[in-house]
CSV table of C-alpha atoms in Angstrom, one decimal:
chain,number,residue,atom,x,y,z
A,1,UNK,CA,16.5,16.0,2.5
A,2,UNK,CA,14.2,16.6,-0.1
A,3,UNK,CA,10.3,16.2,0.8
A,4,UNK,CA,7.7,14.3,-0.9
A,5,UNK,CA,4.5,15.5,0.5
A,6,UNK,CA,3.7,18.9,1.8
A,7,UNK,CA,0.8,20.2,4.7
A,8,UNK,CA,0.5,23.6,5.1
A,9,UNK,CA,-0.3,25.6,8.1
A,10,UNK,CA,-0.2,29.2,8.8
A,11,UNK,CA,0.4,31.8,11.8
A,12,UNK,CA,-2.2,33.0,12.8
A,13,UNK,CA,0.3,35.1,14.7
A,14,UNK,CA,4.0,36.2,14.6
A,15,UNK,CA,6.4,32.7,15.8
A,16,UNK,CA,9.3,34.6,17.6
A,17,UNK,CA,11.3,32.1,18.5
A,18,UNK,CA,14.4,31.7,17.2
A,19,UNK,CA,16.3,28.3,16.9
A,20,UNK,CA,18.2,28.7,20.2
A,21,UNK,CA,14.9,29.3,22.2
A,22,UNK,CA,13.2,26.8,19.7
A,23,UNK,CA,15.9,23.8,20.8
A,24,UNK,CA,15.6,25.0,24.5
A,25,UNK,CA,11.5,24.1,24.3
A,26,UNK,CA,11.9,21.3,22.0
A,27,UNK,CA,14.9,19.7,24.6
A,28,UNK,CA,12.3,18.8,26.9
A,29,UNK,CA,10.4,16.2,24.7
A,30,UNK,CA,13.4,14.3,23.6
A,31,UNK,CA,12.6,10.7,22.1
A,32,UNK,CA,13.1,8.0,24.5
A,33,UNK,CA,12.1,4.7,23.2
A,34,UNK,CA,9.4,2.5,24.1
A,35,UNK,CA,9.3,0.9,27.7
A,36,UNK,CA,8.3,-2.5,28.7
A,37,UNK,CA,4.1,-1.5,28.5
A,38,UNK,CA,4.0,1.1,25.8
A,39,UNK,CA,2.0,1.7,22.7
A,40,UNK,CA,4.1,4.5,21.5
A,41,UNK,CA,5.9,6.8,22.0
A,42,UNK,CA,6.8,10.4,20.2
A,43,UNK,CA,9.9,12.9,21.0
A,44,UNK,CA,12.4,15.1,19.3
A,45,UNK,CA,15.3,14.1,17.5
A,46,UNK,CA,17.6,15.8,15.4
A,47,UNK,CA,17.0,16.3,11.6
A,48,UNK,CA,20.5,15.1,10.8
A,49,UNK,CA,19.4,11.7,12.8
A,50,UNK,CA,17.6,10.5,9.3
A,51,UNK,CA,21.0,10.6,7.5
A,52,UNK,CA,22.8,6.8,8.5
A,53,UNK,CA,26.2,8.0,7.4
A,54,UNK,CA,26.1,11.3,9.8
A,55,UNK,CA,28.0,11.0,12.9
A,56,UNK,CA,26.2,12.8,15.6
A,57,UNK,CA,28.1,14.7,17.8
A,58,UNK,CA,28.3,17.8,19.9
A,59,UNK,CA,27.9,20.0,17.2
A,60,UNK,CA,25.4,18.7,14.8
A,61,UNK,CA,22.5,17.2,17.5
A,62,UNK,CA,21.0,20.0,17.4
A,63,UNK,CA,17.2,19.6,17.7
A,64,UNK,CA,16.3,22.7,14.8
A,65,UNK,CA,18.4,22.8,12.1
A,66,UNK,CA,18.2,26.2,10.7
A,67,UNK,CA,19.5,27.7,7.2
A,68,UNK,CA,18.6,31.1,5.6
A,69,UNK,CA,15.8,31.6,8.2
A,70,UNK,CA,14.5,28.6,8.3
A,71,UNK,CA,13.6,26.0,10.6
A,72,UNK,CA,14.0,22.2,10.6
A,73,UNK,CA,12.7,20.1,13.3
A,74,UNK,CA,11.9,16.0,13.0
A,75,UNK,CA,9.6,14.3,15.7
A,76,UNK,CA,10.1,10.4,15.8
A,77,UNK,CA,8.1,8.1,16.5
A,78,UNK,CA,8.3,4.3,17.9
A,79,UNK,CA,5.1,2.0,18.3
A,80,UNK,CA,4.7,-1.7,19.1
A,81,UNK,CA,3.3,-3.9,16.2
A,82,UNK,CA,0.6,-6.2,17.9
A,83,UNK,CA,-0.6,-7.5,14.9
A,84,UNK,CA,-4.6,-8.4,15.0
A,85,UNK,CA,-4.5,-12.4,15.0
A,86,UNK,CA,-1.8,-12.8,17.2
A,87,UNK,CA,-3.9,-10.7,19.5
A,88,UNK,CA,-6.8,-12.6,18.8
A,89,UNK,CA,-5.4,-16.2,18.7
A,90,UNK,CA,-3.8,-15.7,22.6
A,91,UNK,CA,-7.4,-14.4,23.8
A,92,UNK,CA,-9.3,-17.2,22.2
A,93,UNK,CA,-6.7,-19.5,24.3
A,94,UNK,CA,-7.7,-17.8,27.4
A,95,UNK,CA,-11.8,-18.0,26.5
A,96,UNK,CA,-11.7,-21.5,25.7
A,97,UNK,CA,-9.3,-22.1,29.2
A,98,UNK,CA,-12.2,-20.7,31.6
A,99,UNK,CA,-15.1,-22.0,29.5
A,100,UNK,CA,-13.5,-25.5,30.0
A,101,UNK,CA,-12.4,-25.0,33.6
A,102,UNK,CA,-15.4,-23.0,34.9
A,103,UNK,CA,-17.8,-24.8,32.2
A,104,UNK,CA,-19.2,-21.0,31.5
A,105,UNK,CA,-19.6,-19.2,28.4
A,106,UNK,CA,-17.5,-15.7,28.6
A,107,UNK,CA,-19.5,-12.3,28.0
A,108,UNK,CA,-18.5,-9.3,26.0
A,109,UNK,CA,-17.2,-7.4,29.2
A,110,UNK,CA,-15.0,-10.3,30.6
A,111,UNK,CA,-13.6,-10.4,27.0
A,112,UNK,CA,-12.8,-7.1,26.2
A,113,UNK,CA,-11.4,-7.2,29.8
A,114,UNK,CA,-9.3,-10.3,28.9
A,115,UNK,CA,-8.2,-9.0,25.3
A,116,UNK,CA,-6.4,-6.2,27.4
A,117,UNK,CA,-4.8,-8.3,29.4
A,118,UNK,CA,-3.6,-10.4,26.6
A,119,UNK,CA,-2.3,-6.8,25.3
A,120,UNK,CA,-0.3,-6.1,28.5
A,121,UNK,CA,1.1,-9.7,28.3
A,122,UNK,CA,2.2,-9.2,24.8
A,123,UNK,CA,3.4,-5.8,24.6
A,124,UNK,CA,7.2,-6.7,26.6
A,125,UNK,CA,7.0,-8.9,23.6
A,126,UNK,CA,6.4,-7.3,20.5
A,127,UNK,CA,8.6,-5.5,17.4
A,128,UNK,CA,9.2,-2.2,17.4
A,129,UNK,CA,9.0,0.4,14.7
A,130,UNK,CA,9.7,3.9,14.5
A,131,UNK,CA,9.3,6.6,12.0
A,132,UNK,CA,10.7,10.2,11.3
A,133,UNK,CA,8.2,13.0,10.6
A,134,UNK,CA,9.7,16.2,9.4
A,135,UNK,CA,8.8,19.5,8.7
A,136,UNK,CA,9.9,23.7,8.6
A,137,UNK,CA,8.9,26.7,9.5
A,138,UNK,CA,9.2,29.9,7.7
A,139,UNK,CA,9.0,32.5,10.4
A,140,UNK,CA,9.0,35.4,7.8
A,141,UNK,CA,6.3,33.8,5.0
A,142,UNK,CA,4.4,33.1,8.1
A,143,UNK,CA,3.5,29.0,8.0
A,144,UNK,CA,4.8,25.8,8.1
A,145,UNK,CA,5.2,23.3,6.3
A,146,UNK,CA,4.8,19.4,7.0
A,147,UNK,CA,6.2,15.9,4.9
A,148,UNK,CA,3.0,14.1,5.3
A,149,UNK,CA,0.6,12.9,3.1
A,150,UNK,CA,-1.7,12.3,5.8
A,151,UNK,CA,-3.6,15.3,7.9
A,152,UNK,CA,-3.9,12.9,11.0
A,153,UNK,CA,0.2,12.6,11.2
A,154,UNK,CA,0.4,16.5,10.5
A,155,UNK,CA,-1.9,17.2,13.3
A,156,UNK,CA,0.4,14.8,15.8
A,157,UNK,CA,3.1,16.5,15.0
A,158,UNK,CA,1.1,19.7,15.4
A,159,UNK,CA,0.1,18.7,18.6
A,160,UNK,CA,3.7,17.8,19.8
A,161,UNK,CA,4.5,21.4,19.2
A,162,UNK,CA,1.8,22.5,21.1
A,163,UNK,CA,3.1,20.6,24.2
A,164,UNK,CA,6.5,21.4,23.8
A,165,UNK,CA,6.0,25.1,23.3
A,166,UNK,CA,3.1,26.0,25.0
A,167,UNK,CA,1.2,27.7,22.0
A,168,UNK,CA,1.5,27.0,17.9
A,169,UNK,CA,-1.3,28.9,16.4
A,170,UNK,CA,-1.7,28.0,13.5
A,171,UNK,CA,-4.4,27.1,10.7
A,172,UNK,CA,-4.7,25.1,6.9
A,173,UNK,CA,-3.9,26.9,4.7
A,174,UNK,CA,-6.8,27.9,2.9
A,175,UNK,CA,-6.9,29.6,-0.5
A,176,UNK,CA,-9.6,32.7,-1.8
A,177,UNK,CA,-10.8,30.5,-4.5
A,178,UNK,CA,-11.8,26.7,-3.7
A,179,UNK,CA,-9.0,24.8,-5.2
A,180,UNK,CA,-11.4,22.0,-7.0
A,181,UNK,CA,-13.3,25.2,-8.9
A,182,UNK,CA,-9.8,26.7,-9.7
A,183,UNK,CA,-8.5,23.3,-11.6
A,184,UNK,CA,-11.7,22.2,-12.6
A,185,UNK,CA,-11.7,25.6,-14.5
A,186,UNK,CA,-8.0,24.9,-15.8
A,187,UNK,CA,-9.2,21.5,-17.0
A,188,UNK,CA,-12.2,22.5,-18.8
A,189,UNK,CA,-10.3,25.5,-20.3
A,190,UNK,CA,-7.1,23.8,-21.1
A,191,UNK,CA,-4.9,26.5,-19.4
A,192,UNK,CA,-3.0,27.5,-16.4
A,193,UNK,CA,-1.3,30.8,-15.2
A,194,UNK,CA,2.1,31.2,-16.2
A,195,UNK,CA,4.7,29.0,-14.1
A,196,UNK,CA,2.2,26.0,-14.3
A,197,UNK,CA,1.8,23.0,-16.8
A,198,UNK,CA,-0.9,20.6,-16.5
A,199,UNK,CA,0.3,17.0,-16.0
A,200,UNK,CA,-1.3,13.7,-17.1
A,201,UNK,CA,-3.8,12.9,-14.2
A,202,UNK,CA,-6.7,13.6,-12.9
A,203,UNK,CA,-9.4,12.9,-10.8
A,204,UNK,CA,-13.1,13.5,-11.2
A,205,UNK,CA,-15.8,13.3,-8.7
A,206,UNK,CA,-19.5,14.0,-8.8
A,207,UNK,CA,-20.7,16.1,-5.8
A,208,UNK,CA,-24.6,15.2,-6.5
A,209,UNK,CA,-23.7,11.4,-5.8
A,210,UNK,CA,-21.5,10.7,-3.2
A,211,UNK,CA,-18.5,8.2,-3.8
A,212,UNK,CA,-18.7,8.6,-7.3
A,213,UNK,CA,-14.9,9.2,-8.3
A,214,UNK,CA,-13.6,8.6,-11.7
A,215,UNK,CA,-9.6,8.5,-11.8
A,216,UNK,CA,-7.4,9.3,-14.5
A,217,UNK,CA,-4.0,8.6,-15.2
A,218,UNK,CA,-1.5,8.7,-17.9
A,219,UNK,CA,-4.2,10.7,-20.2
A,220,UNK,CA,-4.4,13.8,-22.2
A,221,UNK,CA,-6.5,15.7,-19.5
A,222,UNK,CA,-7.9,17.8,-22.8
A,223,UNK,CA,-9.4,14.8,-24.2
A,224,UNK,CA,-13.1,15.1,-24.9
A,225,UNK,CA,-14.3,11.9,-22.6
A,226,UNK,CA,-12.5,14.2,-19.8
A,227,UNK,CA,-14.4,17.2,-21.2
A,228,UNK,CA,-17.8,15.2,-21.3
A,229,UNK,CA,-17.4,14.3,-17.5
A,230,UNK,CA,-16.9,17.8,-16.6
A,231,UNK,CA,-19.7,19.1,-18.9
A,232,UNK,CA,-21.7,16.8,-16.9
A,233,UNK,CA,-21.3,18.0,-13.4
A,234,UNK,CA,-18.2,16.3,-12.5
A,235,UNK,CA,-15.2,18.5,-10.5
A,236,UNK,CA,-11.8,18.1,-10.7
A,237,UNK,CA,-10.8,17.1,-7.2
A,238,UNK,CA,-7.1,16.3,-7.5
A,239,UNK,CA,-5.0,17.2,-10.4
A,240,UNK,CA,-1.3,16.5,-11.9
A,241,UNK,CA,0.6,20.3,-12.1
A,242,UNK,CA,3.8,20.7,-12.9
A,243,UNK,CA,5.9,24.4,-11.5
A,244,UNK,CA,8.6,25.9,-13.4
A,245,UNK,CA,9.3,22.2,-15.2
A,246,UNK,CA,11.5,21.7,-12.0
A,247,UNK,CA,8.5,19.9,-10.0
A,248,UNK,CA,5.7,17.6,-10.1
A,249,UNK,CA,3.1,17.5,-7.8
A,250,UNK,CA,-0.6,16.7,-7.6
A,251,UNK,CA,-3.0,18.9,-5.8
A,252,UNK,CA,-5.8,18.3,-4.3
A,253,UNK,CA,-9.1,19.9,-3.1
A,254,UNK,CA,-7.5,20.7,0.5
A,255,UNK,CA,-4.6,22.2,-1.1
A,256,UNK,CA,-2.3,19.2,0.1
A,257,UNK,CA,0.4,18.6,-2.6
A,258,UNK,CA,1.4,14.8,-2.8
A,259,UNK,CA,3.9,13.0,-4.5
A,260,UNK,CA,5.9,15.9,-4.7
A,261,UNK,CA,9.1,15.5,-7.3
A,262,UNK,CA,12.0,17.4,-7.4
A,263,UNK,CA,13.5,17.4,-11.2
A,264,UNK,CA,16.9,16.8,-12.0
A,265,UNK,CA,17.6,20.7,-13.0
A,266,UNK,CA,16.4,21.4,-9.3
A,267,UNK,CA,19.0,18.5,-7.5
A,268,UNK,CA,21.5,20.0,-9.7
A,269,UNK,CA,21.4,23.1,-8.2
A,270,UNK,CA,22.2,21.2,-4.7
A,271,UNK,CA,24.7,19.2,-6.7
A,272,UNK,CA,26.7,22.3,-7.9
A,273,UNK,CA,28.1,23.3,-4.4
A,274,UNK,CA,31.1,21.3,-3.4
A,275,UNK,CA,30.2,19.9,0.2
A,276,UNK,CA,33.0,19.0,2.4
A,277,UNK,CA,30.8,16.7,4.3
A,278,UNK,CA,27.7,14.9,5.0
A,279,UNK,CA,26.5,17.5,6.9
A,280,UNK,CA,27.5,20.1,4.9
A,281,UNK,CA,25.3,18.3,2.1
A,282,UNK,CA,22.3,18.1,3.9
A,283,UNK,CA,22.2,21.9,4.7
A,284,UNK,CA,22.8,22.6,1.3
A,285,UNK,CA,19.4,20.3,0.1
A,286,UNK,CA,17.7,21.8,2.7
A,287,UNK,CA,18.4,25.3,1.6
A,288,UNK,CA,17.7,24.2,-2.1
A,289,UNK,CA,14.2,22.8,-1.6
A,290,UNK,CA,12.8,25.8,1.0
A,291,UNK,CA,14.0,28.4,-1.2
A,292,UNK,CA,12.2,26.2,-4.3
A,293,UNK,CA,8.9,25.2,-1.9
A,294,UNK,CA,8.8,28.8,-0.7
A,295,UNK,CA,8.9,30.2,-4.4
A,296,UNK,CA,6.0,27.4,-5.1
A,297,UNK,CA,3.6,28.0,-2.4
A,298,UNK,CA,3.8,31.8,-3.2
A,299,UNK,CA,2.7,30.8,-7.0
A,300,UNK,CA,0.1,28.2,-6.0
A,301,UNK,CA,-1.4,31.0,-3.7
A,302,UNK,CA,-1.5,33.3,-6.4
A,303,UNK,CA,-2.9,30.6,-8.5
A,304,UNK,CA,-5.4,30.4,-6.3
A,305,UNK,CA,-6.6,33.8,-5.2
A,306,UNK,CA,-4.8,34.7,-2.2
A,307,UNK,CA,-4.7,33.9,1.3
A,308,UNK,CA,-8.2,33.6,3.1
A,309,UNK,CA,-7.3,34.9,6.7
A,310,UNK,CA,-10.9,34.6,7.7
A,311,UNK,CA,-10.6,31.0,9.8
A,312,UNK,CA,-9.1,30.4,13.1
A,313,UNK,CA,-6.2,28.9,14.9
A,314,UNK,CA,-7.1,25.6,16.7
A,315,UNK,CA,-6.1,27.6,20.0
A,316,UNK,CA,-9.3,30.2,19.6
A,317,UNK,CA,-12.1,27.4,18.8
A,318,UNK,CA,-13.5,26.5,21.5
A,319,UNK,CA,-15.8,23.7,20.2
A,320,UNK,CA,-15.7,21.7,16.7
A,321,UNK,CA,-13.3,21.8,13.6
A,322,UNK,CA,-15.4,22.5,10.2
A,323,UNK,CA,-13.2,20.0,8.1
A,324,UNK,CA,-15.1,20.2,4.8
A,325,UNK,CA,-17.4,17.8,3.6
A,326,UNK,CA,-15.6,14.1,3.7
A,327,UNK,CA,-16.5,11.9,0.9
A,328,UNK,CA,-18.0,8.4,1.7
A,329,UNK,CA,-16.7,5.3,1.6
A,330,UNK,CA,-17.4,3.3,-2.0
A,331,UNK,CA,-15.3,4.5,-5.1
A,332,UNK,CA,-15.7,4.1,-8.4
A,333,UNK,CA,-12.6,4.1,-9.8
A,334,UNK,CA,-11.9,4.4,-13.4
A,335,UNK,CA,-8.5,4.1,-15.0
A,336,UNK,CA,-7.6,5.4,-18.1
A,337,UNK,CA,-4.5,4.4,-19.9
């Protein structure tokens, strides 16, 4: 179980729960799949659930799988696919039916009404597909950590905590230093604290003109057309890094790291211990890449000034989320290489 993309979130106070009392809460949101008239549905599963060649049983269905402190959970989720013109082609069926029987034009109400009827008709009807979303908390560092590349799918999960526990306060993790001055520095300077190596990619984006992005990849980020960019206003908002030469990442200005990569000296280290089993393997990759991630976060924060504690859990605000300024849609993209 080795993750690819990692969201961030810290206590804003102690988590005491341990894994018994953690699989007690969880145990009443278990998955159930989708009835007859669902959308969706999301529940807890066990972590082991992802692995095809487990066999679940008594012992191993364990909603939190824990391992040198920390803990595993996985929500899943299962949604109908309704694609769009399938959708669309039953309703215009139905519009063109009454306009010819009634000889009326249908309004906007009548056919939003009928399009969600045409929903409910199709829904007994339609695929399935599910997905696992996993993610670990580290009681003693104090956060947790998500597998999603996507803040939306970290905040469901977020939320499914909430609802199962009752309270998970918790915040971003946000840095001292903004992470897009901190690598725009390293860029411009050619260097990064000890630990680090800058990758091959880039990408730039002008804060005076909105939607202005210039991407770079496969390019010698200490090239002067890079250097000229930056000279000129631009900011490095995501960046290729590379920890310890054991993994590969690219930050961005949120401090999400994506497209995480474990290197081989890292799976080796997994690979060295004999398992006797499939399970037995999956604990060891899970204590592998928490005891590597945890070592990595530390050094990113570091990296990037500290911890800034002064921001809020989602519990104490009673009004609004300040999520940053959101660039607007139109890119110009610019590949190099």
């Amino acid at each position: 179980m080795w993750f690819k993309n990692l969201r961030i979130y810290r206590f804003t106070q102690d988590f005491n729960l341990d894994a018994e009392a953690l699989n007690e809460a969880l145990s009443t949101a278990t998955f159930t799949p989708c009835n007859s008239q669902d959308i969706a549905r999301t529940g807890w599963v066990s972590p082991l659930s992802s692995k095809r060649n487990i066999s679940l049983d008594e012992e191993n269905t364990s909603l939190v799988h824990t391992s040198q402190g920390y803990l595993m959970v996985c929500a899943k989720k299962q949604e109908k696919v309704l694609p769009a013109a399938v959708i669309n082609e039953a309703l215009e069926e139905k519009v063109v039916a009454i306009t010819e029987a009634e000889g009326r034009p249908v309004g906007r109400k009548e056919r939003q009404s009928l399009k969600d009827d045409v929903m409910m008709e199709l829904l007994p009807k339609a695929f399935t597909r599910s997905s696992l979303q996993f993610a670990y908390i580290a009681p003693k560092q104090g956060y947790i950590v998500i597998n999603s590349a996507s803040a939306n799918k970290a905040e469901e999960l977020l939320t499914a905590l909430r609802e199962s526990i009752g309270s998970f306060p918790v915040v971003p993790l946000v840095s001292k230093q903004l992470p897009h001055q901190v690598m725009t520095h390293w860029v411009m300077d050619g260097t990064v604290p000890e630990k680090f190596a800058l990758g091959g990619e880039c990408e730039l984006t002008d804060p005076k003109e909105s939607g202005s992005v210039i991407r770079c990849k496969h390019q010698d980020l200490s090239s002067a057309e890079i250097n000229s960019h930056l000279q000129a206003g631009m900011i490095v908002t995501k960046l290729g890094i590379t920890w310890q030469q054991g993994i590969e990442f690219i930050l961005d200005d949120q401090l999400a790291v994506k497209r995480l990569k474990f290197e081989d000296n890292i799976q080796e280290k997994a690979d060295s211990h004999e398992a006797q089993n499939n399970v037995e393997q999956f604990d060891i990759e899970f204590s592998v890449m928490t005891l590597e991630l945890s070592a990595l976060i530390k050094d990113l924060v570091t990296a990037l000034g500290g911890i800034n504690t002064d921001t809020q859990s989602v519990e104490e605000i009673v009004a609004g989320v300040d999520k940053g300024d959101q660039l607007k849609a139109g890119v110009e993209e610019v590949v190099f290489g």
